[in-house]
Amino acid sequence: MDKVASVLKNAGPNGDKVLDYTHFSVSFNKDARLPFFSAVNMYGKTNLLGMVHDERGSDSWYADERIITGENTLQYGNADYLHSGLAKGHLVRYYDPAWGTAEEQKIAIGDTFHYTNCCPQIPYFNGIVWNYLEDYCAARNIFQDNKITLFSGPIFNKAQYINGLLVPMNFWKILVFENAGNLKALGFLMSQEPYLDNLKTQKGPLLEILKTVKPTLTRAAIERLFQKKELLAAQIKISLIEEKTGLRFGLNDADDYKGKSQYAARTINKPLNRVLKFEEFRQQMDTFEWGTFLRGL
């Protein structure tokens, strides 16, 4: 236990640990064995892999050895997912941090396949619905905004155990970018709860579902994906994501949400007042206010 305590130093009130990878970081909760949230810096001009990528086969996932001690891995692994019927849903998608030198891209992609960077997701939600949002963010990064900081995470208030895994029902993303010198942000919240029946009736492997997904992105994909009913319904005020997660992003003034919300804007002590430089990201992580993330469990 002493070793676990030393590995998880600088943890928040719920035992979370910030794990740094290549171009992204994950705040991880050892009690839930799942991530609280992730944040990735995306650089579109040097991310050709994100624009044209091959159809995926089977993936190899890895435990993060920094939070392994003896038989206690503090994270779900292959044995947990193997017969669960659930997909390993990336928070930071495999191509999002794939920029920089060829070696950096290779390492970054590999880093996204740590179990600390995924949550259990219903295959249809993972391969279709969540994928729409992932592709939208990638297309904006490559063809429009160039530099993006993307936050992603689960919401635990409706999480339930399915086949031995703690499964969050709702997931969010916050896309932060610069437009004409001004900081802008968009928030999205998606639920996989409507697809629970799909999990029970699903036949065939996940790869069959993914055959309908076209991996190559174009500039036209930005508007095409944004008009998907799943994305139109998912865009919400960032203050609502703050309300549900306990995180404070300091982005209410930058929020580009055009609709109405019953949630009032929140103030914080240390606002994120501009797009972060890549080397500053890790320091900025420490300015968040930590709330109670596991409400309702």
PDB file of C-alpha atoms in Angstrom:
ATOM      1  CA  MET A   1       0.000   0.000   0.000  1.00  0.00           C
ATOM      2  CA  ASP A   2       2.905   2.372   0.659  1.00  0.00           C
ATOM      3  CA  LYS A   3       3.955   1.960  -2.974  1.00  0.00           C
ATOM      4  CA  VAL A   4       0.431   2.722  -4.190  1.00  0.00           C
ATOM      5  CA  ALA A   5       0.350   5.833  -2.033  1.00  0.00           C
ATOM      6  CA  SER A   6       3.659   7.042  -3.437  1.00  0.00           C
ATOM      7  CA  VAL A   7       2.568   6.435  -7.024  1.00  0.00           C
ATOM      8  CA  LEU A   8      -0.673   8.304  -6.464  1.00  0.00           C
ATOM      9  CA  LYS A   9       0.892  11.335  -4.807  1.00  0.00           C
ATOM     10  CA  ASN A  10      -0.602  14.738  -5.645  1.00  0.00           C
ATOM     11  CA  ALA A  11      -3.968  13.027  -5.926  1.00  0.00           C
ATOM     12  CA  GLY A  12      -7.242  14.913  -5.589  1.00  0.00           C
ATOM     13  CA  PRO A  13      -9.897  14.225  -2.953  1.00  0.00           C
ATOM     14  CA  ASN A  14     -11.178  11.134  -4.728  1.00  0.00           C
ATOM     15  CA  GLY A  15      -7.770   9.520  -5.152  1.00  0.00           C
ATOM     16  CA  ASP A  16      -7.271  10.669  -8.732  1.00  0.00           C
ATOM     17  CA  LYS A  17      -3.861  10.709 -10.375  1.00  0.00           C
ATOM     18  CA  VAL A  18      -2.731  12.790 -13.355  1.00  0.00           C
ATOM     19  CA  LEU A  19      -0.918  10.539 -15.823  1.00  0.00           C
ATOM     20  CA  ASP A  20       1.101  12.273 -18.534  1.00  0.00           C
ATOM     21  CA  TYR A  21       1.487  10.722 -21.987  1.00  0.00           C
ATOM     22  CA  THR A  22       2.730  12.040 -25.339  1.00  0.00           C
ATOM     23  CA  HIS A  23       0.706  15.181 -26.112  1.00  0.00           C
ATOM     24  CA  PHE A  24      -2.083  14.283 -23.673  1.00  0.00           C
ATOM     25  CA  SER A  25      -2.823  13.666 -20.002  1.00  0.00           C
ATOM     26  CA  VAL A  26      -5.396  11.608 -18.109  1.00  0.00           C
ATOM     27  CA  SER A  27      -6.801  12.271 -14.655  1.00  0.00           C
ATOM     28  CA  PHE A  28      -7.429   8.766 -13.321  1.00  0.00           C
ATOM     29  CA  ASN A  29      -9.576   7.519 -10.430  1.00  0.00           C
ATOM     30  CA  LYS A  30      -8.218   4.429  -8.737  1.00  0.00           C
ATOM     31  CA  ASP A  31     -11.476   3.670  -6.903  1.00  0.00           C
ATOM     32  CA  ALA A  32     -13.622   3.621 -10.038  1.00  0.00           C
ATOM     33  CA  ARG A  33     -10.720   2.076 -12.024  1.00  0.00           C
ATOM     34  CA  LEU A  34     -11.645   4.546 -14.769  1.00  0.00           C
ATOM     35  CA  PRO A  35     -10.494   7.995 -15.916  1.00  0.00           C
ATOM     36  CA  PHE A  36     -12.147  11.166 -14.654  1.00  0.00           C
ATOM     37  CA  PHE A  37     -11.194  13.036 -17.797  1.00  0.00           C
ATOM     38  CA  SER A  38      -8.506  13.427 -20.426  1.00  0.00           C
ATOM     39  CA  ALA A  39      -7.049  16.411 -22.227  1.00  0.00           C
ATOM     40  CA  VAL A  40      -5.146  16.344 -25.487  1.00  0.00           C
ATOM     41  CA  ASN A  41      -3.385  19.019 -27.510  1.00  0.00           C
ATOM     42  CA  MET A  42      -4.129  18.511 -31.209  1.00  0.00           C
ATOM     43  CA  TYR A  43      -2.051  20.039 -34.003  1.00  0.00           C
ATOM     44  CA  GLY A  44      -3.807  19.587 -37.334  1.00  0.00           C
ATOM     45  CA  LYS A  45      -1.064  20.685 -39.726  1.00  0.00           C
ATOM     46  CA  THR A  46       1.211  17.824 -38.751  1.00  0.00           C
ATOM     47  CA  ASN A  47      -1.489  15.195 -38.263  1.00  0.00           C
ATOM     48  CA  LEU A  48      -1.952  13.653 -41.694  1.00  0.00           C
ATOM     49  CA  LEU A  49      -2.736  10.316 -40.051  1.00  0.00           C
ATOM     50  CA  GLY A  50      -5.892  11.827 -38.611  1.00  0.00           C
ATOM     51  CA  MET A  51      -7.119  12.755 -42.100  1.00  0.00           C
ATOM     52  CA  VAL A  52      -6.496   9.500 -43.958  1.00  0.00           C
ATOM     53  CA  HIS A  53      -6.227   6.412 -41.811  1.00  0.00           C
ATOM     54  CA  ASP A  54      -6.723   2.753 -42.490  1.00  0.00           C
ATOM     55  CA  GLU A  55      -9.708   0.775 -41.301  1.00  0.00           C
ATOM     56  CA  ARG A  56      -8.877  -0.675 -37.918  1.00  0.00           C
ATOM     57  CA  GLY A  57      -8.435  -4.296 -37.102  1.00  0.00           C
ATOM     58  CA  SER A  58      -8.111  -5.685 -33.618  1.00  0.00           C
ATOM     59  CA  ASP A  59      -6.297  -3.494 -31.096  1.00  0.00           C
ATOM     60  CA  SER A  60      -3.712  -4.317 -28.446  1.00  0.00           C
ATOM     61  CA  TRP A  61      -4.244  -2.563 -25.126  1.00  0.00           C
ATOM     62  CA  TYR A  62      -1.825  -2.172 -22.229  1.00  0.00           C
ATOM     63  CA  ALA A  63      -1.964  -1.578 -18.497  1.00  0.00           C
ATOM     64  CA  ASP A  64      -0.177   1.538 -17.280  1.00  0.00           C
ATOM     65  CA  GLU A  65       2.637   0.154 -15.144  1.00  0.00           C
ATOM     66  CA  ARG A  66       2.843   3.369 -13.132  1.00  0.00           C
ATOM     67  CA  ILE A  67      -0.283   2.358 -11.220  1.00  0.00           C
ATOM     68  CA  ILE A  68       0.408  -1.357 -10.853  1.00  0.00           C
ATOM     69  CA  THR A  69       1.581  -2.810  -7.566  1.00  0.00           C
ATOM     70  CA  GLY A  70       1.550  -6.554  -7.045  1.00  0.00           C
ATOM     71  CA  GLU A  71      -1.785  -7.961  -8.209  1.00  0.00           C
ATOM     72  CA  ASN A  72      -3.545  -4.623  -7.790  1.00  0.00           C
ATOM     73  CA  THR A  73      -3.591  -2.846 -11.160  1.00  0.00           C
ATOM     74  CA  LEU A  74      -6.111  -0.150 -10.130  1.00  0.00           C
ATOM     75  CA  GLN A  75      -7.423  -0.301 -13.719  1.00  0.00           C
ATOM     76  CA  TYR A  76      -9.603  -2.599 -15.779  1.00  0.00           C
ATOM     77  CA  GLY A  77      -7.767  -4.933 -18.146  1.00  0.00           C
ATOM     78  CA  ASN A  78      -8.253  -7.451 -20.916  1.00  0.00           C
ATOM     79  CA  ALA A  79      -9.738 -10.097 -18.620  1.00  0.00           C
ATOM     80  CA  ASP A  80     -12.430  -7.640 -17.523  1.00  0.00           C
ATOM     81  CA  TYR A  81     -13.437  -6.665 -21.059  1.00  0.00           C
ATOM     82  CA  LEU A  82     -12.981 -10.050 -22.737  1.00  0.00           C
ATOM     83  CA  HIS A  83     -16.489 -11.495 -22.376  1.00  0.00           C
ATOM     84  CA  SER A  84     -18.306  -8.350 -21.305  1.00  0.00           C
ATOM     85  CA  GLY A  85     -19.718  -7.449 -24.726  1.00  0.00           C
ATOM     86  CA  LEU A  86     -18.477  -3.896 -24.154  1.00  0.00           C
ATOM     87  CA  ALA A  87     -16.022  -1.885 -26.228  1.00  0.00           C
ATOM     88  CA  LYS A  88     -12.957  -0.073 -24.929  1.00  0.00           C
ATOM     89  CA  GLY A  89     -13.959   3.502 -25.642  1.00  0.00           C
ATOM     90  CA  HIS A  90     -11.048   5.914 -26.109  1.00  0.00           C
ATOM     91  CA  LEU A  91     -11.227   9.243 -24.339  1.00  0.00           C
ATOM     92  CA  VAL A  92      -8.239  10.494 -26.344  1.00  0.00           C
ATOM     93  CA  ARG A  93      -8.729   8.912 -29.745  1.00  0.00           C
ATOM     94  CA  TYR A  94      -5.728   7.137 -31.243  1.00  0.00           C
ATOM     95  CA  TYR A  95      -5.023   9.725 -33.965  1.00  0.00           C
ATOM     96  CA  ASP A  96      -5.714  12.904 -31.971  1.00  0.00           C
ATOM     97  CA  PRO A  97      -2.198  13.230 -30.452  1.00  0.00           C
ATOM     98  CA  ALA A  98      -0.441  11.896 -33.585  1.00  0.00           C
ATOM     99  CA  TRP A  99       1.494  15.010 -34.543  1.00  0.00           C
ATOM    100  CA  GLY A 100       5.145  16.026 -34.485  1.00  0.00           C
ATOM    101  CA  THR A 101       7.973  13.795 -35.690  1.00  0.00           C
ATOM    102  CA  ALA A 102       7.322  10.285 -36.985  1.00  0.00           C
ATOM    103  CA  GLU A 103       8.639   8.863 -33.714  1.00  0.00           C
ATOM    104  CA  GLU A 104       6.444  11.172 -31.632  1.00  0.00           C
ATOM    105  CA  GLN A 105       3.393  10.171 -33.650  1.00  0.00           C
ATOM    106  CA  LYS A 106       4.126   6.483 -33.153  1.00  0.00           C
ATOM    107  CA  ILE A 107       4.585   6.873 -29.407  1.00  0.00           C
ATOM    108  CA  ALA A 108       1.487   9.069 -29.055  1.00  0.00           C
ATOM    109  CA  ILE A 109      -0.754   6.582 -30.860  1.00  0.00           C
ATOM    110  CA  GLY A 110       0.584   3.755 -28.719  1.00  0.00           C
ATOM    111  CA  ASP A 111      -0.029   5.770 -25.557  1.00  0.00           C
ATOM    112  CA  THR A 112      -3.742   6.056 -26.343  1.00  0.00           C
ATOM    113  CA  PHE A 113      -4.050   2.273 -26.011  1.00  0.00           C
ATOM    114  CA  HIS A 114      -3.469   2.285 -22.269  1.00  0.00           C
ATOM    115  CA  TYR A 115      -6.462   1.050 -20.291  1.00  0.00           C
ATOM    116  CA  THR A 116      -6.258   4.260 -18.280  1.00  0.00           C
ATOM    117  CA  ASN A 117      -7.448   6.114 -21.411  1.00  0.00           C
ATOM    118  CA  CYS A 118     -10.673   4.192 -21.969  1.00  0.00           C
ATOM    119  CA  CYS A 119     -14.123   3.609 -20.527  1.00  0.00           C
ATOM    120  CA  PRO A 120     -16.531   0.723 -21.188  1.00  0.00           C
ATOM    121  CA  GLN A 121     -18.889   1.697 -24.001  1.00  0.00           C
ATOM    122  CA  ILE A 122     -21.712  -0.063 -25.779  1.00  0.00           C
ATOM    123  CA  PRO A 123     -20.275  -1.067 -29.175  1.00  0.00           C
ATOM    124  CA  TYR A 124     -22.854   0.766 -31.285  1.00  0.00           C
ATOM    125  CA  PHE A 125     -22.417   3.954 -29.265  1.00  0.00           C
ATOM    126  CA  ASN A 126     -18.636   3.625 -29.432  1.00  0.00           C
ATOM    127  CA  GLY A 127     -18.354   2.778 -33.123  1.00  0.00           C
ATOM    128  CA  ILE A 128     -21.043   5.077 -34.520  1.00  0.00           C
ATOM    129  CA  VAL A 129     -22.387   7.791 -32.204  1.00  0.00           C
ATOM    130  CA  TRP A 130     -19.238   8.649 -30.209  1.00  0.00           C
ATOM    131  CA  ASN A 131     -17.249   8.246 -33.433  1.00  0.00           C
ATOM    132  CA  TYR A 132     -19.285  11.024 -35.097  1.00  0.00           C
ATOM    133  CA  LEU A 133     -18.133  13.422 -32.391  1.00  0.00           C
ATOM    134  CA  GLU A 134     -14.534  12.196 -32.568  1.00  0.00           C
ATOM    135  CA  ASP A 135     -14.465  12.690 -36.335  1.00  0.00           C
ATOM    136  CA  TYR A 136     -16.041  16.139 -36.046  1.00  0.00           C
ATOM    137  CA  CYS A 137     -13.321  17.275 -33.646  1.00  0.00           C
ATOM    138  CA  ALA A 138     -10.618  15.761 -35.852  1.00  0.00           C
ATOM    139  CA  ALA A 139     -11.981  17.397 -39.023  1.00  0.00           C
ATOM    140  CA  ARG A 140     -12.111  20.805 -37.359  1.00  0.00           C
ATOM    141  CA  ASN A 141      -8.559  20.362 -36.138  1.00  0.00           C
ATOM    142  CA  ILE A 142      -7.158  19.367 -39.524  1.00  0.00           C
ATOM    143  CA  PHE A 143      -9.102  21.655 -41.861  1.00  0.00           C
ATOM    144  CA  GLN A 144     -10.221  24.626 -39.785  1.00  0.00           C
ATOM    145  CA  ASP A 145      -8.772  25.365 -36.351  1.00  0.00           C
ATOM    146  CA  ASN A 146      -5.294  23.774 -36.594  1.00  0.00           C
ATOM    147  CA  LYS A 147      -4.587  23.922 -32.842  1.00  0.00           C
ATOM    148  CA  ILE A 148      -7.164  22.510 -30.439  1.00  0.00           C
ATOM    149  CA  THR A 149      -7.226  21.442 -26.818  1.00  0.00           C
ATOM    150  CA  LEU A 150      -9.841  18.723 -26.374  1.00  0.00           C
ATOM    151  CA  PHE A 151     -11.155  17.602 -22.986  1.00  0.00           C
ATOM    152  CA  SER A 152     -13.175  14.373 -22.675  1.00  0.00           C
ATOM    153  CA  GLY A 153     -14.629  12.330 -19.860  1.00  0.00           C
ATOM    154  CA  PRO A 154     -17.463  10.274 -18.381  1.00  0.00           C
ATOM    155  CA  ILE A 155     -20.196  11.326 -15.963  1.00  0.00           C
ATOM    156  CA  PHE A 156     -20.689   8.859 -13.132  1.00  0.00           C
ATOM    157  CA  ASN A 157     -24.065   9.804 -11.674  1.00  0.00           C
ATOM    158  CA  LYS A 158     -25.931   7.118 -13.660  1.00  0.00           C
ATOM    159  CA  ALA A 159     -23.087   4.623 -13.937  1.00  0.00           C
ATOM    160  CA  GLN A 160     -24.073   0.987 -13.494  1.00  0.00           C
ATOM    161  CA  TYR A 161     -22.272  -2.321 -13.355  1.00  0.00           C
ATOM    162  CA  ILE A 162     -22.682  -4.393 -16.520  1.00  0.00           C
ATOM    163  CA  ASN A 163     -20.980  -7.773 -16.736  1.00  0.00           C
ATOM    164  CA  GLY A 164     -18.556  -6.800 -13.994  1.00  0.00           C
ATOM    165  CA  LEU A 165     -17.547  -3.405 -15.390  1.00  0.00           C
ATOM    166  CA  LEU A 166     -18.562   0.007 -14.067  1.00  0.00           C
ATOM    167  CA  VAL A 167     -20.205   1.610 -17.122  1.00  0.00           C
ATOM    168  CA  PRO A 168     -20.874   5.378 -17.230  1.00  0.00           C
ATOM    169  CA  MET A 169     -24.026   6.204 -19.154  1.00  0.00           C
ATOM    170  CA  ASN A 170     -22.960   9.695 -20.249  1.00  0.00           C
ATOM    171  CA  PHE A 171     -19.827  11.137 -21.839  1.00  0.00           C
ATOM    172  CA  TRP A 172     -18.742  14.670 -22.666  1.00  0.00           C
ATOM    173  CA  LYS A 173     -16.216  16.579 -24.735  1.00  0.00           C
ATOM    174  CA  ILE A 174     -15.131  20.218 -24.644  1.00  0.00           C
ATOM    175  CA  LEU A 175     -13.375  21.542 -27.729  1.00  0.00           C
ATOM    176  CA  VAL A 176     -11.233  24.666 -27.145  1.00  0.00           C
ATOM    177  CA  PHE A 177      -9.914  26.671 -30.092  1.00  0.00           C
ATOM    178  CA  GLU A 178      -9.021  30.170 -31.259  1.00  0.00           C
ATOM    179  CA  ASN A 179     -11.133  32.127 -33.729  1.00  0.00           C
ATOM    180  CA  ALA A 180      -9.960  35.535 -35.010  1.00  0.00           C
ATOM    181  CA  GLY A 181      -7.792  35.957 -31.939  1.00  0.00           C
ATOM    182  CA  ASN A 182     -10.578  35.073 -29.518  1.00  0.00           C
ATOM    183  CA  LEU A 183     -10.841  31.999 -27.329  1.00  0.00           C
ATOM    184  CA  LYS A 184     -13.845  29.822 -28.225  1.00  0.00           C
ATOM    185  CA  ALA A 185     -15.171  26.552 -26.873  1.00  0.00           C
ATOM    186  CA  LEU A 186     -17.913  24.038 -27.629  1.00  0.00           C
ATOM    187  CA  GLY A 187     -19.352  21.500 -25.202  1.00  0.00           C
ATOM    188  CA  PHE A 188     -21.005  18.186 -26.062  1.00  0.00           C
ATOM    189  CA  LEU A 189     -22.777  15.616 -23.901  1.00  0.00           C
ATOM    190  CA  MET A 190     -23.787  12.189 -25.252  1.00  0.00           C
ATOM    191  CA  SER A 191     -25.658   9.336 -23.590  1.00  0.00           C
ATOM    192  CA  GLN A 192     -25.230   5.654 -24.327  1.00  0.00           C
ATOM    193  CA  GLU A 193     -28.217   4.731 -22.164  1.00  0.00           C
ATOM    194  CA  PRO A 194     -30.587   4.567 -25.193  1.00  0.00           C
ATOM    195  CA  TYR A 195     -28.368   1.801 -26.613  1.00  0.00           C
ATOM    196  CA  LEU A 196     -28.565  -0.571 -23.640  1.00  0.00           C
ATOM    197  CA  ASP A 197     -31.084  -2.749 -25.473  1.00  0.00           C
ATOM    198  CA  ASN A 198     -28.706  -2.787 -28.440  1.00  0.00           C
ATOM    199  CA  LEU A 199     -26.063  -4.302 -26.173  1.00  0.00           C
ATOM    200  CA  LYS A 200     -28.422  -7.141 -25.250  1.00  0.00           C
ATOM    201  CA  THR A 201     -29.492  -7.900 -28.822  1.00  0.00           C
ATOM    202  CA  GLN A 202     -26.238  -7.178 -30.654  1.00  0.00           C
ATOM    203  CA  LYS A 203     -25.012  -9.981 -32.825  1.00  0.00           C
ATOM    204  CA  GLY A 204     -21.582 -10.232 -34.413  1.00  0.00           C
ATOM    205  CA  PRO A 205     -18.302  -8.602 -33.451  1.00  0.00           C
ATOM    206  CA  LEU A 206     -17.658  -4.895 -33.159  1.00  0.00           C
ATOM    207  CA  LEU A 207     -15.782  -4.890 -36.471  1.00  0.00           C
ATOM    208  CA  GLU A 208     -19.057  -5.635 -38.257  1.00  0.00           C
ATOM    209  CA  ILE A 209     -20.530  -2.465 -36.791  1.00  0.00           C
ATOM    210  CA  LEU A 210     -17.476  -0.442 -37.777  1.00  0.00           C
ATOM    211  CA  LYS A 211     -17.769  -1.445 -41.442  1.00  0.00           C
ATOM    212  CA  THR A 212     -20.217   1.441 -41.885  1.00  0.00           C
ATOM    213  CA  VAL A 213     -17.660   3.979 -40.625  1.00  0.00           C
ATOM    214  CA  LYS A 214     -15.677   5.785 -43.323  1.00  0.00           C
ATOM    215  CA  PRO A 215     -12.323   6.785 -41.850  1.00  0.00           C
ATOM    216  CA  THR A 216     -11.121   9.336 -44.422  1.00  0.00           C
ATOM    217  CA  LEU A 217     -11.959  12.924 -43.464  1.00  0.00           C
ATOM    218  CA  THR A 218     -12.416  15.968 -45.705  1.00  0.00           C
ATOM    219  CA  ARG A 219     -13.213  19.627 -45.064  1.00  0.00           C
ATOM    220  CA  ALA A 220     -16.844  18.900 -45.945  1.00  0.00           C
ATOM    221  CA  ALA A 221     -16.989  16.500 -43.002  1.00  0.00           C
ATOM    222  CA  ILE A 222     -17.089  19.445 -40.570  1.00  0.00           C
ATOM    223  CA  GLU A 223     -20.567  20.573 -41.601  1.00  0.00           C
ATOM    224  CA  ARG A 224     -21.773  17.078 -42.529  1.00  0.00           C
ATOM    225  CA  LEU A 225     -20.964  15.677 -39.106  1.00  0.00           C
ATOM    226  CA  PHE A 226     -22.195  18.729 -37.212  1.00  0.00           C
ATOM    227  CA  GLN A 227     -25.597  18.313 -38.862  1.00  0.00           C
ATOM    228  CA  LYS A 228     -25.898  14.733 -37.635  1.00  0.00           C
ATOM    229  CA  LYS A 229     -28.889  14.570 -35.316  1.00  0.00           C
ATOM    230  CA  GLU A 230     -26.692  12.978 -32.665  1.00  0.00           C
ATOM    231  CA  LEU A 231     -24.361  16.003 -32.626  1.00  0.00           C
ATOM    232  CA  LEU A 232     -27.113  18.604 -32.904  1.00  0.00           C
ATOM    233  CA  ALA A 233     -28.769  17.097 -29.849  1.00  0.00           C
ATOM    234  CA  ALA A 234     -25.475  16.770 -27.973  1.00  0.00           C
ATOM    235  CA  GLN A 235     -24.237  20.370 -27.945  1.00  0.00           C
ATOM    236  CA  ILE A 236     -24.809  21.968 -24.530  1.00  0.00           C
ATOM    237  CA  LYS A 237     -23.483  24.756 -22.342  1.00  0.00           C
ATOM    238  CA  ILE A 238     -20.125  24.042 -20.773  1.00  0.00           C
ATOM    239  CA  SER A 239     -21.545  25.139 -17.419  1.00  0.00           C
ATOM    240  CA  LEU A 240     -23.817  22.076 -17.541  1.00  0.00           C
ATOM    241  CA  ILE A 241     -20.789  19.809 -17.946  1.00  0.00           C
ATOM    242  CA  GLU A 242     -19.231  21.598 -14.978  1.00  0.00           C
ATOM    243  CA  GLU A 243     -22.396  21.040 -12.983  1.00  0.00           C
ATOM    244  CA  LYS A 244     -22.408  17.315 -13.718  1.00  0.00           C
ATOM    245  CA  THR A 245     -18.687  16.660 -13.203  1.00  0.00           C
ATOM    246  CA  GLY A 246     -17.523  19.119 -10.563  1.00  0.00           C
ATOM    247  CA  LEU A 247     -14.752  20.348 -12.889  1.00  0.00           C
ATOM    248  CA  ARG A 248     -14.227  24.060 -13.531  1.00  0.00           C
ATOM    249  CA  PHE A 249     -12.810  24.983 -16.931  1.00  0.00           C
ATOM    250  CA  GLY A 250     -13.118  28.788 -16.878  1.00  0.00           C
ATOM    251  CA  LEU A 251     -14.591  28.765 -20.368  1.00  0.00           C
ATOM    252  CA  ASN A 252     -18.057  30.239 -19.830  1.00  0.00           C
ATOM    253  CA  ASP A 253     -17.176  33.512 -21.569  1.00  0.00           C
ATOM    254  CA  ALA A 254     -15.701  31.543 -24.480  1.00  0.00           C
ATOM    255  CA  ASP A 255     -18.656  29.159 -24.758  1.00  0.00           C
ATOM    256  CA  ASP A 256     -19.989  29.278 -28.333  1.00  0.00           C
ATOM    257  CA  TYR A 257     -23.249  27.511 -27.471  1.00  0.00           C
ATOM    258  CA  LYS A 258     -26.138  29.231 -29.273  1.00  0.00           C
ATOM    259  CA  GLY A 259     -29.073  27.681 -27.422  1.00  0.00           C
ATOM    260  CA  LYS A 260     -30.596  28.298 -24.028  1.00  0.00           C
ATOM    261  CA  SER A 261     -29.677  26.669 -20.734  1.00  0.00           C
ATOM    262  CA  GLN A 262     -31.139  26.664 -17.232  1.00  0.00           C
ATOM    263  CA  TYR A 263     -27.630  26.494 -15.784  1.00  0.00           C
ATOM    264  CA  ALA A 264     -26.089  29.825 -14.845  1.00  0.00           C
ATOM    265  CA  ALA A 265     -22.477  30.564 -15.699  1.00  0.00           C
ATOM    266  CA  ARG A 266     -20.004  29.697 -12.960  1.00  0.00           C
ATOM    267  CA  THR A 267     -17.033  31.778 -11.853  1.00  0.00           C
ATOM    268  CA  ILE A 268     -13.682  30.265 -10.938  1.00  0.00           C
ATOM    269  CA  ASN A 269     -10.477  31.463  -9.339  1.00  0.00           C
ATOM    270  CA  LYS A 270      -8.078  30.725 -12.200  1.00  0.00           C
ATOM    271  CA  PRO A 271      -9.715  31.026 -15.626  1.00  0.00           C
ATOM    272  CA  LEU A 272      -8.272  29.418 -18.724  1.00  0.00           C
ATOM    273  CA  ASN A 273      -8.165  32.661 -20.694  1.00  0.00           C
ATOM    274  CA  ARG A 274      -6.462  31.540 -23.886  1.00  0.00           C
ATOM    275  CA  VAL A 275      -5.528  28.485 -25.881  1.00  0.00           C
ATOM    276  CA  LEU A 276      -2.789  26.706 -23.982  1.00  0.00           C
ATOM    277  CA  LYS A 277       0.685  26.359 -25.340  1.00  0.00           C
ATOM    278  CA  PHE A 278       1.557  22.690 -25.509  1.00  0.00           C
ATOM    279  CA  GLU A 279       4.274  22.901 -22.858  1.00  0.00           C
ATOM    280  CA  GLU A 280       1.899  24.710 -20.486  1.00  0.00           C
ATOM    281  CA  PHE A 281      -0.807  22.074 -20.449  1.00  0.00           C
ATOM    282  CA  ARG A 282       0.519  20.039 -17.544  1.00  0.00           C
ATOM    283  CA  GLN A 283       0.814  23.116 -15.331  1.00  0.00           C
ATOM    284  CA  GLN A 284      -2.733  24.217 -16.194  1.00  0.00           C
ATOM    285  CA  MET A 285      -4.099  20.840 -15.081  1.00  0.00           C
ATOM    286  CA  ASP A 286      -3.228  21.764 -11.498  1.00  0.00           C
ATOM    287  CA  THR A 287      -5.475  24.857 -11.506  1.00  0.00           C
ATOM    288  CA  PHE A 288      -8.772  22.950 -11.739  1.00  0.00           C
ATOM    289  CA  GLU A 289     -11.089  22.898  -8.771  1.00  0.00           C
ATOM    290  CA  TRP A 290     -11.756  19.259  -7.871  1.00  0.00           C
ATOM    291  CA  GLY A 291     -15.395  18.420  -7.142  1.00  0.00           C
ATOM    292  CA  THR A 292     -17.120  15.222  -6.104  1.00  0.00           C
ATOM    293  CA  PHE A 293     -17.024  13.096  -9.246  1.00  0.00           C
ATOM    294  CA  LEU A 294     -18.678   9.898  -8.068  1.00  0.00           C
ATOM    295  CA  ARG A 295     -22.029  11.333  -7.025  1.00  0.00           C
ATOM    296  CA  GLY A 296     -24.756   8.745  -6.933  1.00  0.00           C
ATOM    297  CA  LEU A 297     -22.533   5.652  -6.720  1.00  0.00           C
TER     298      LEU A 297
END
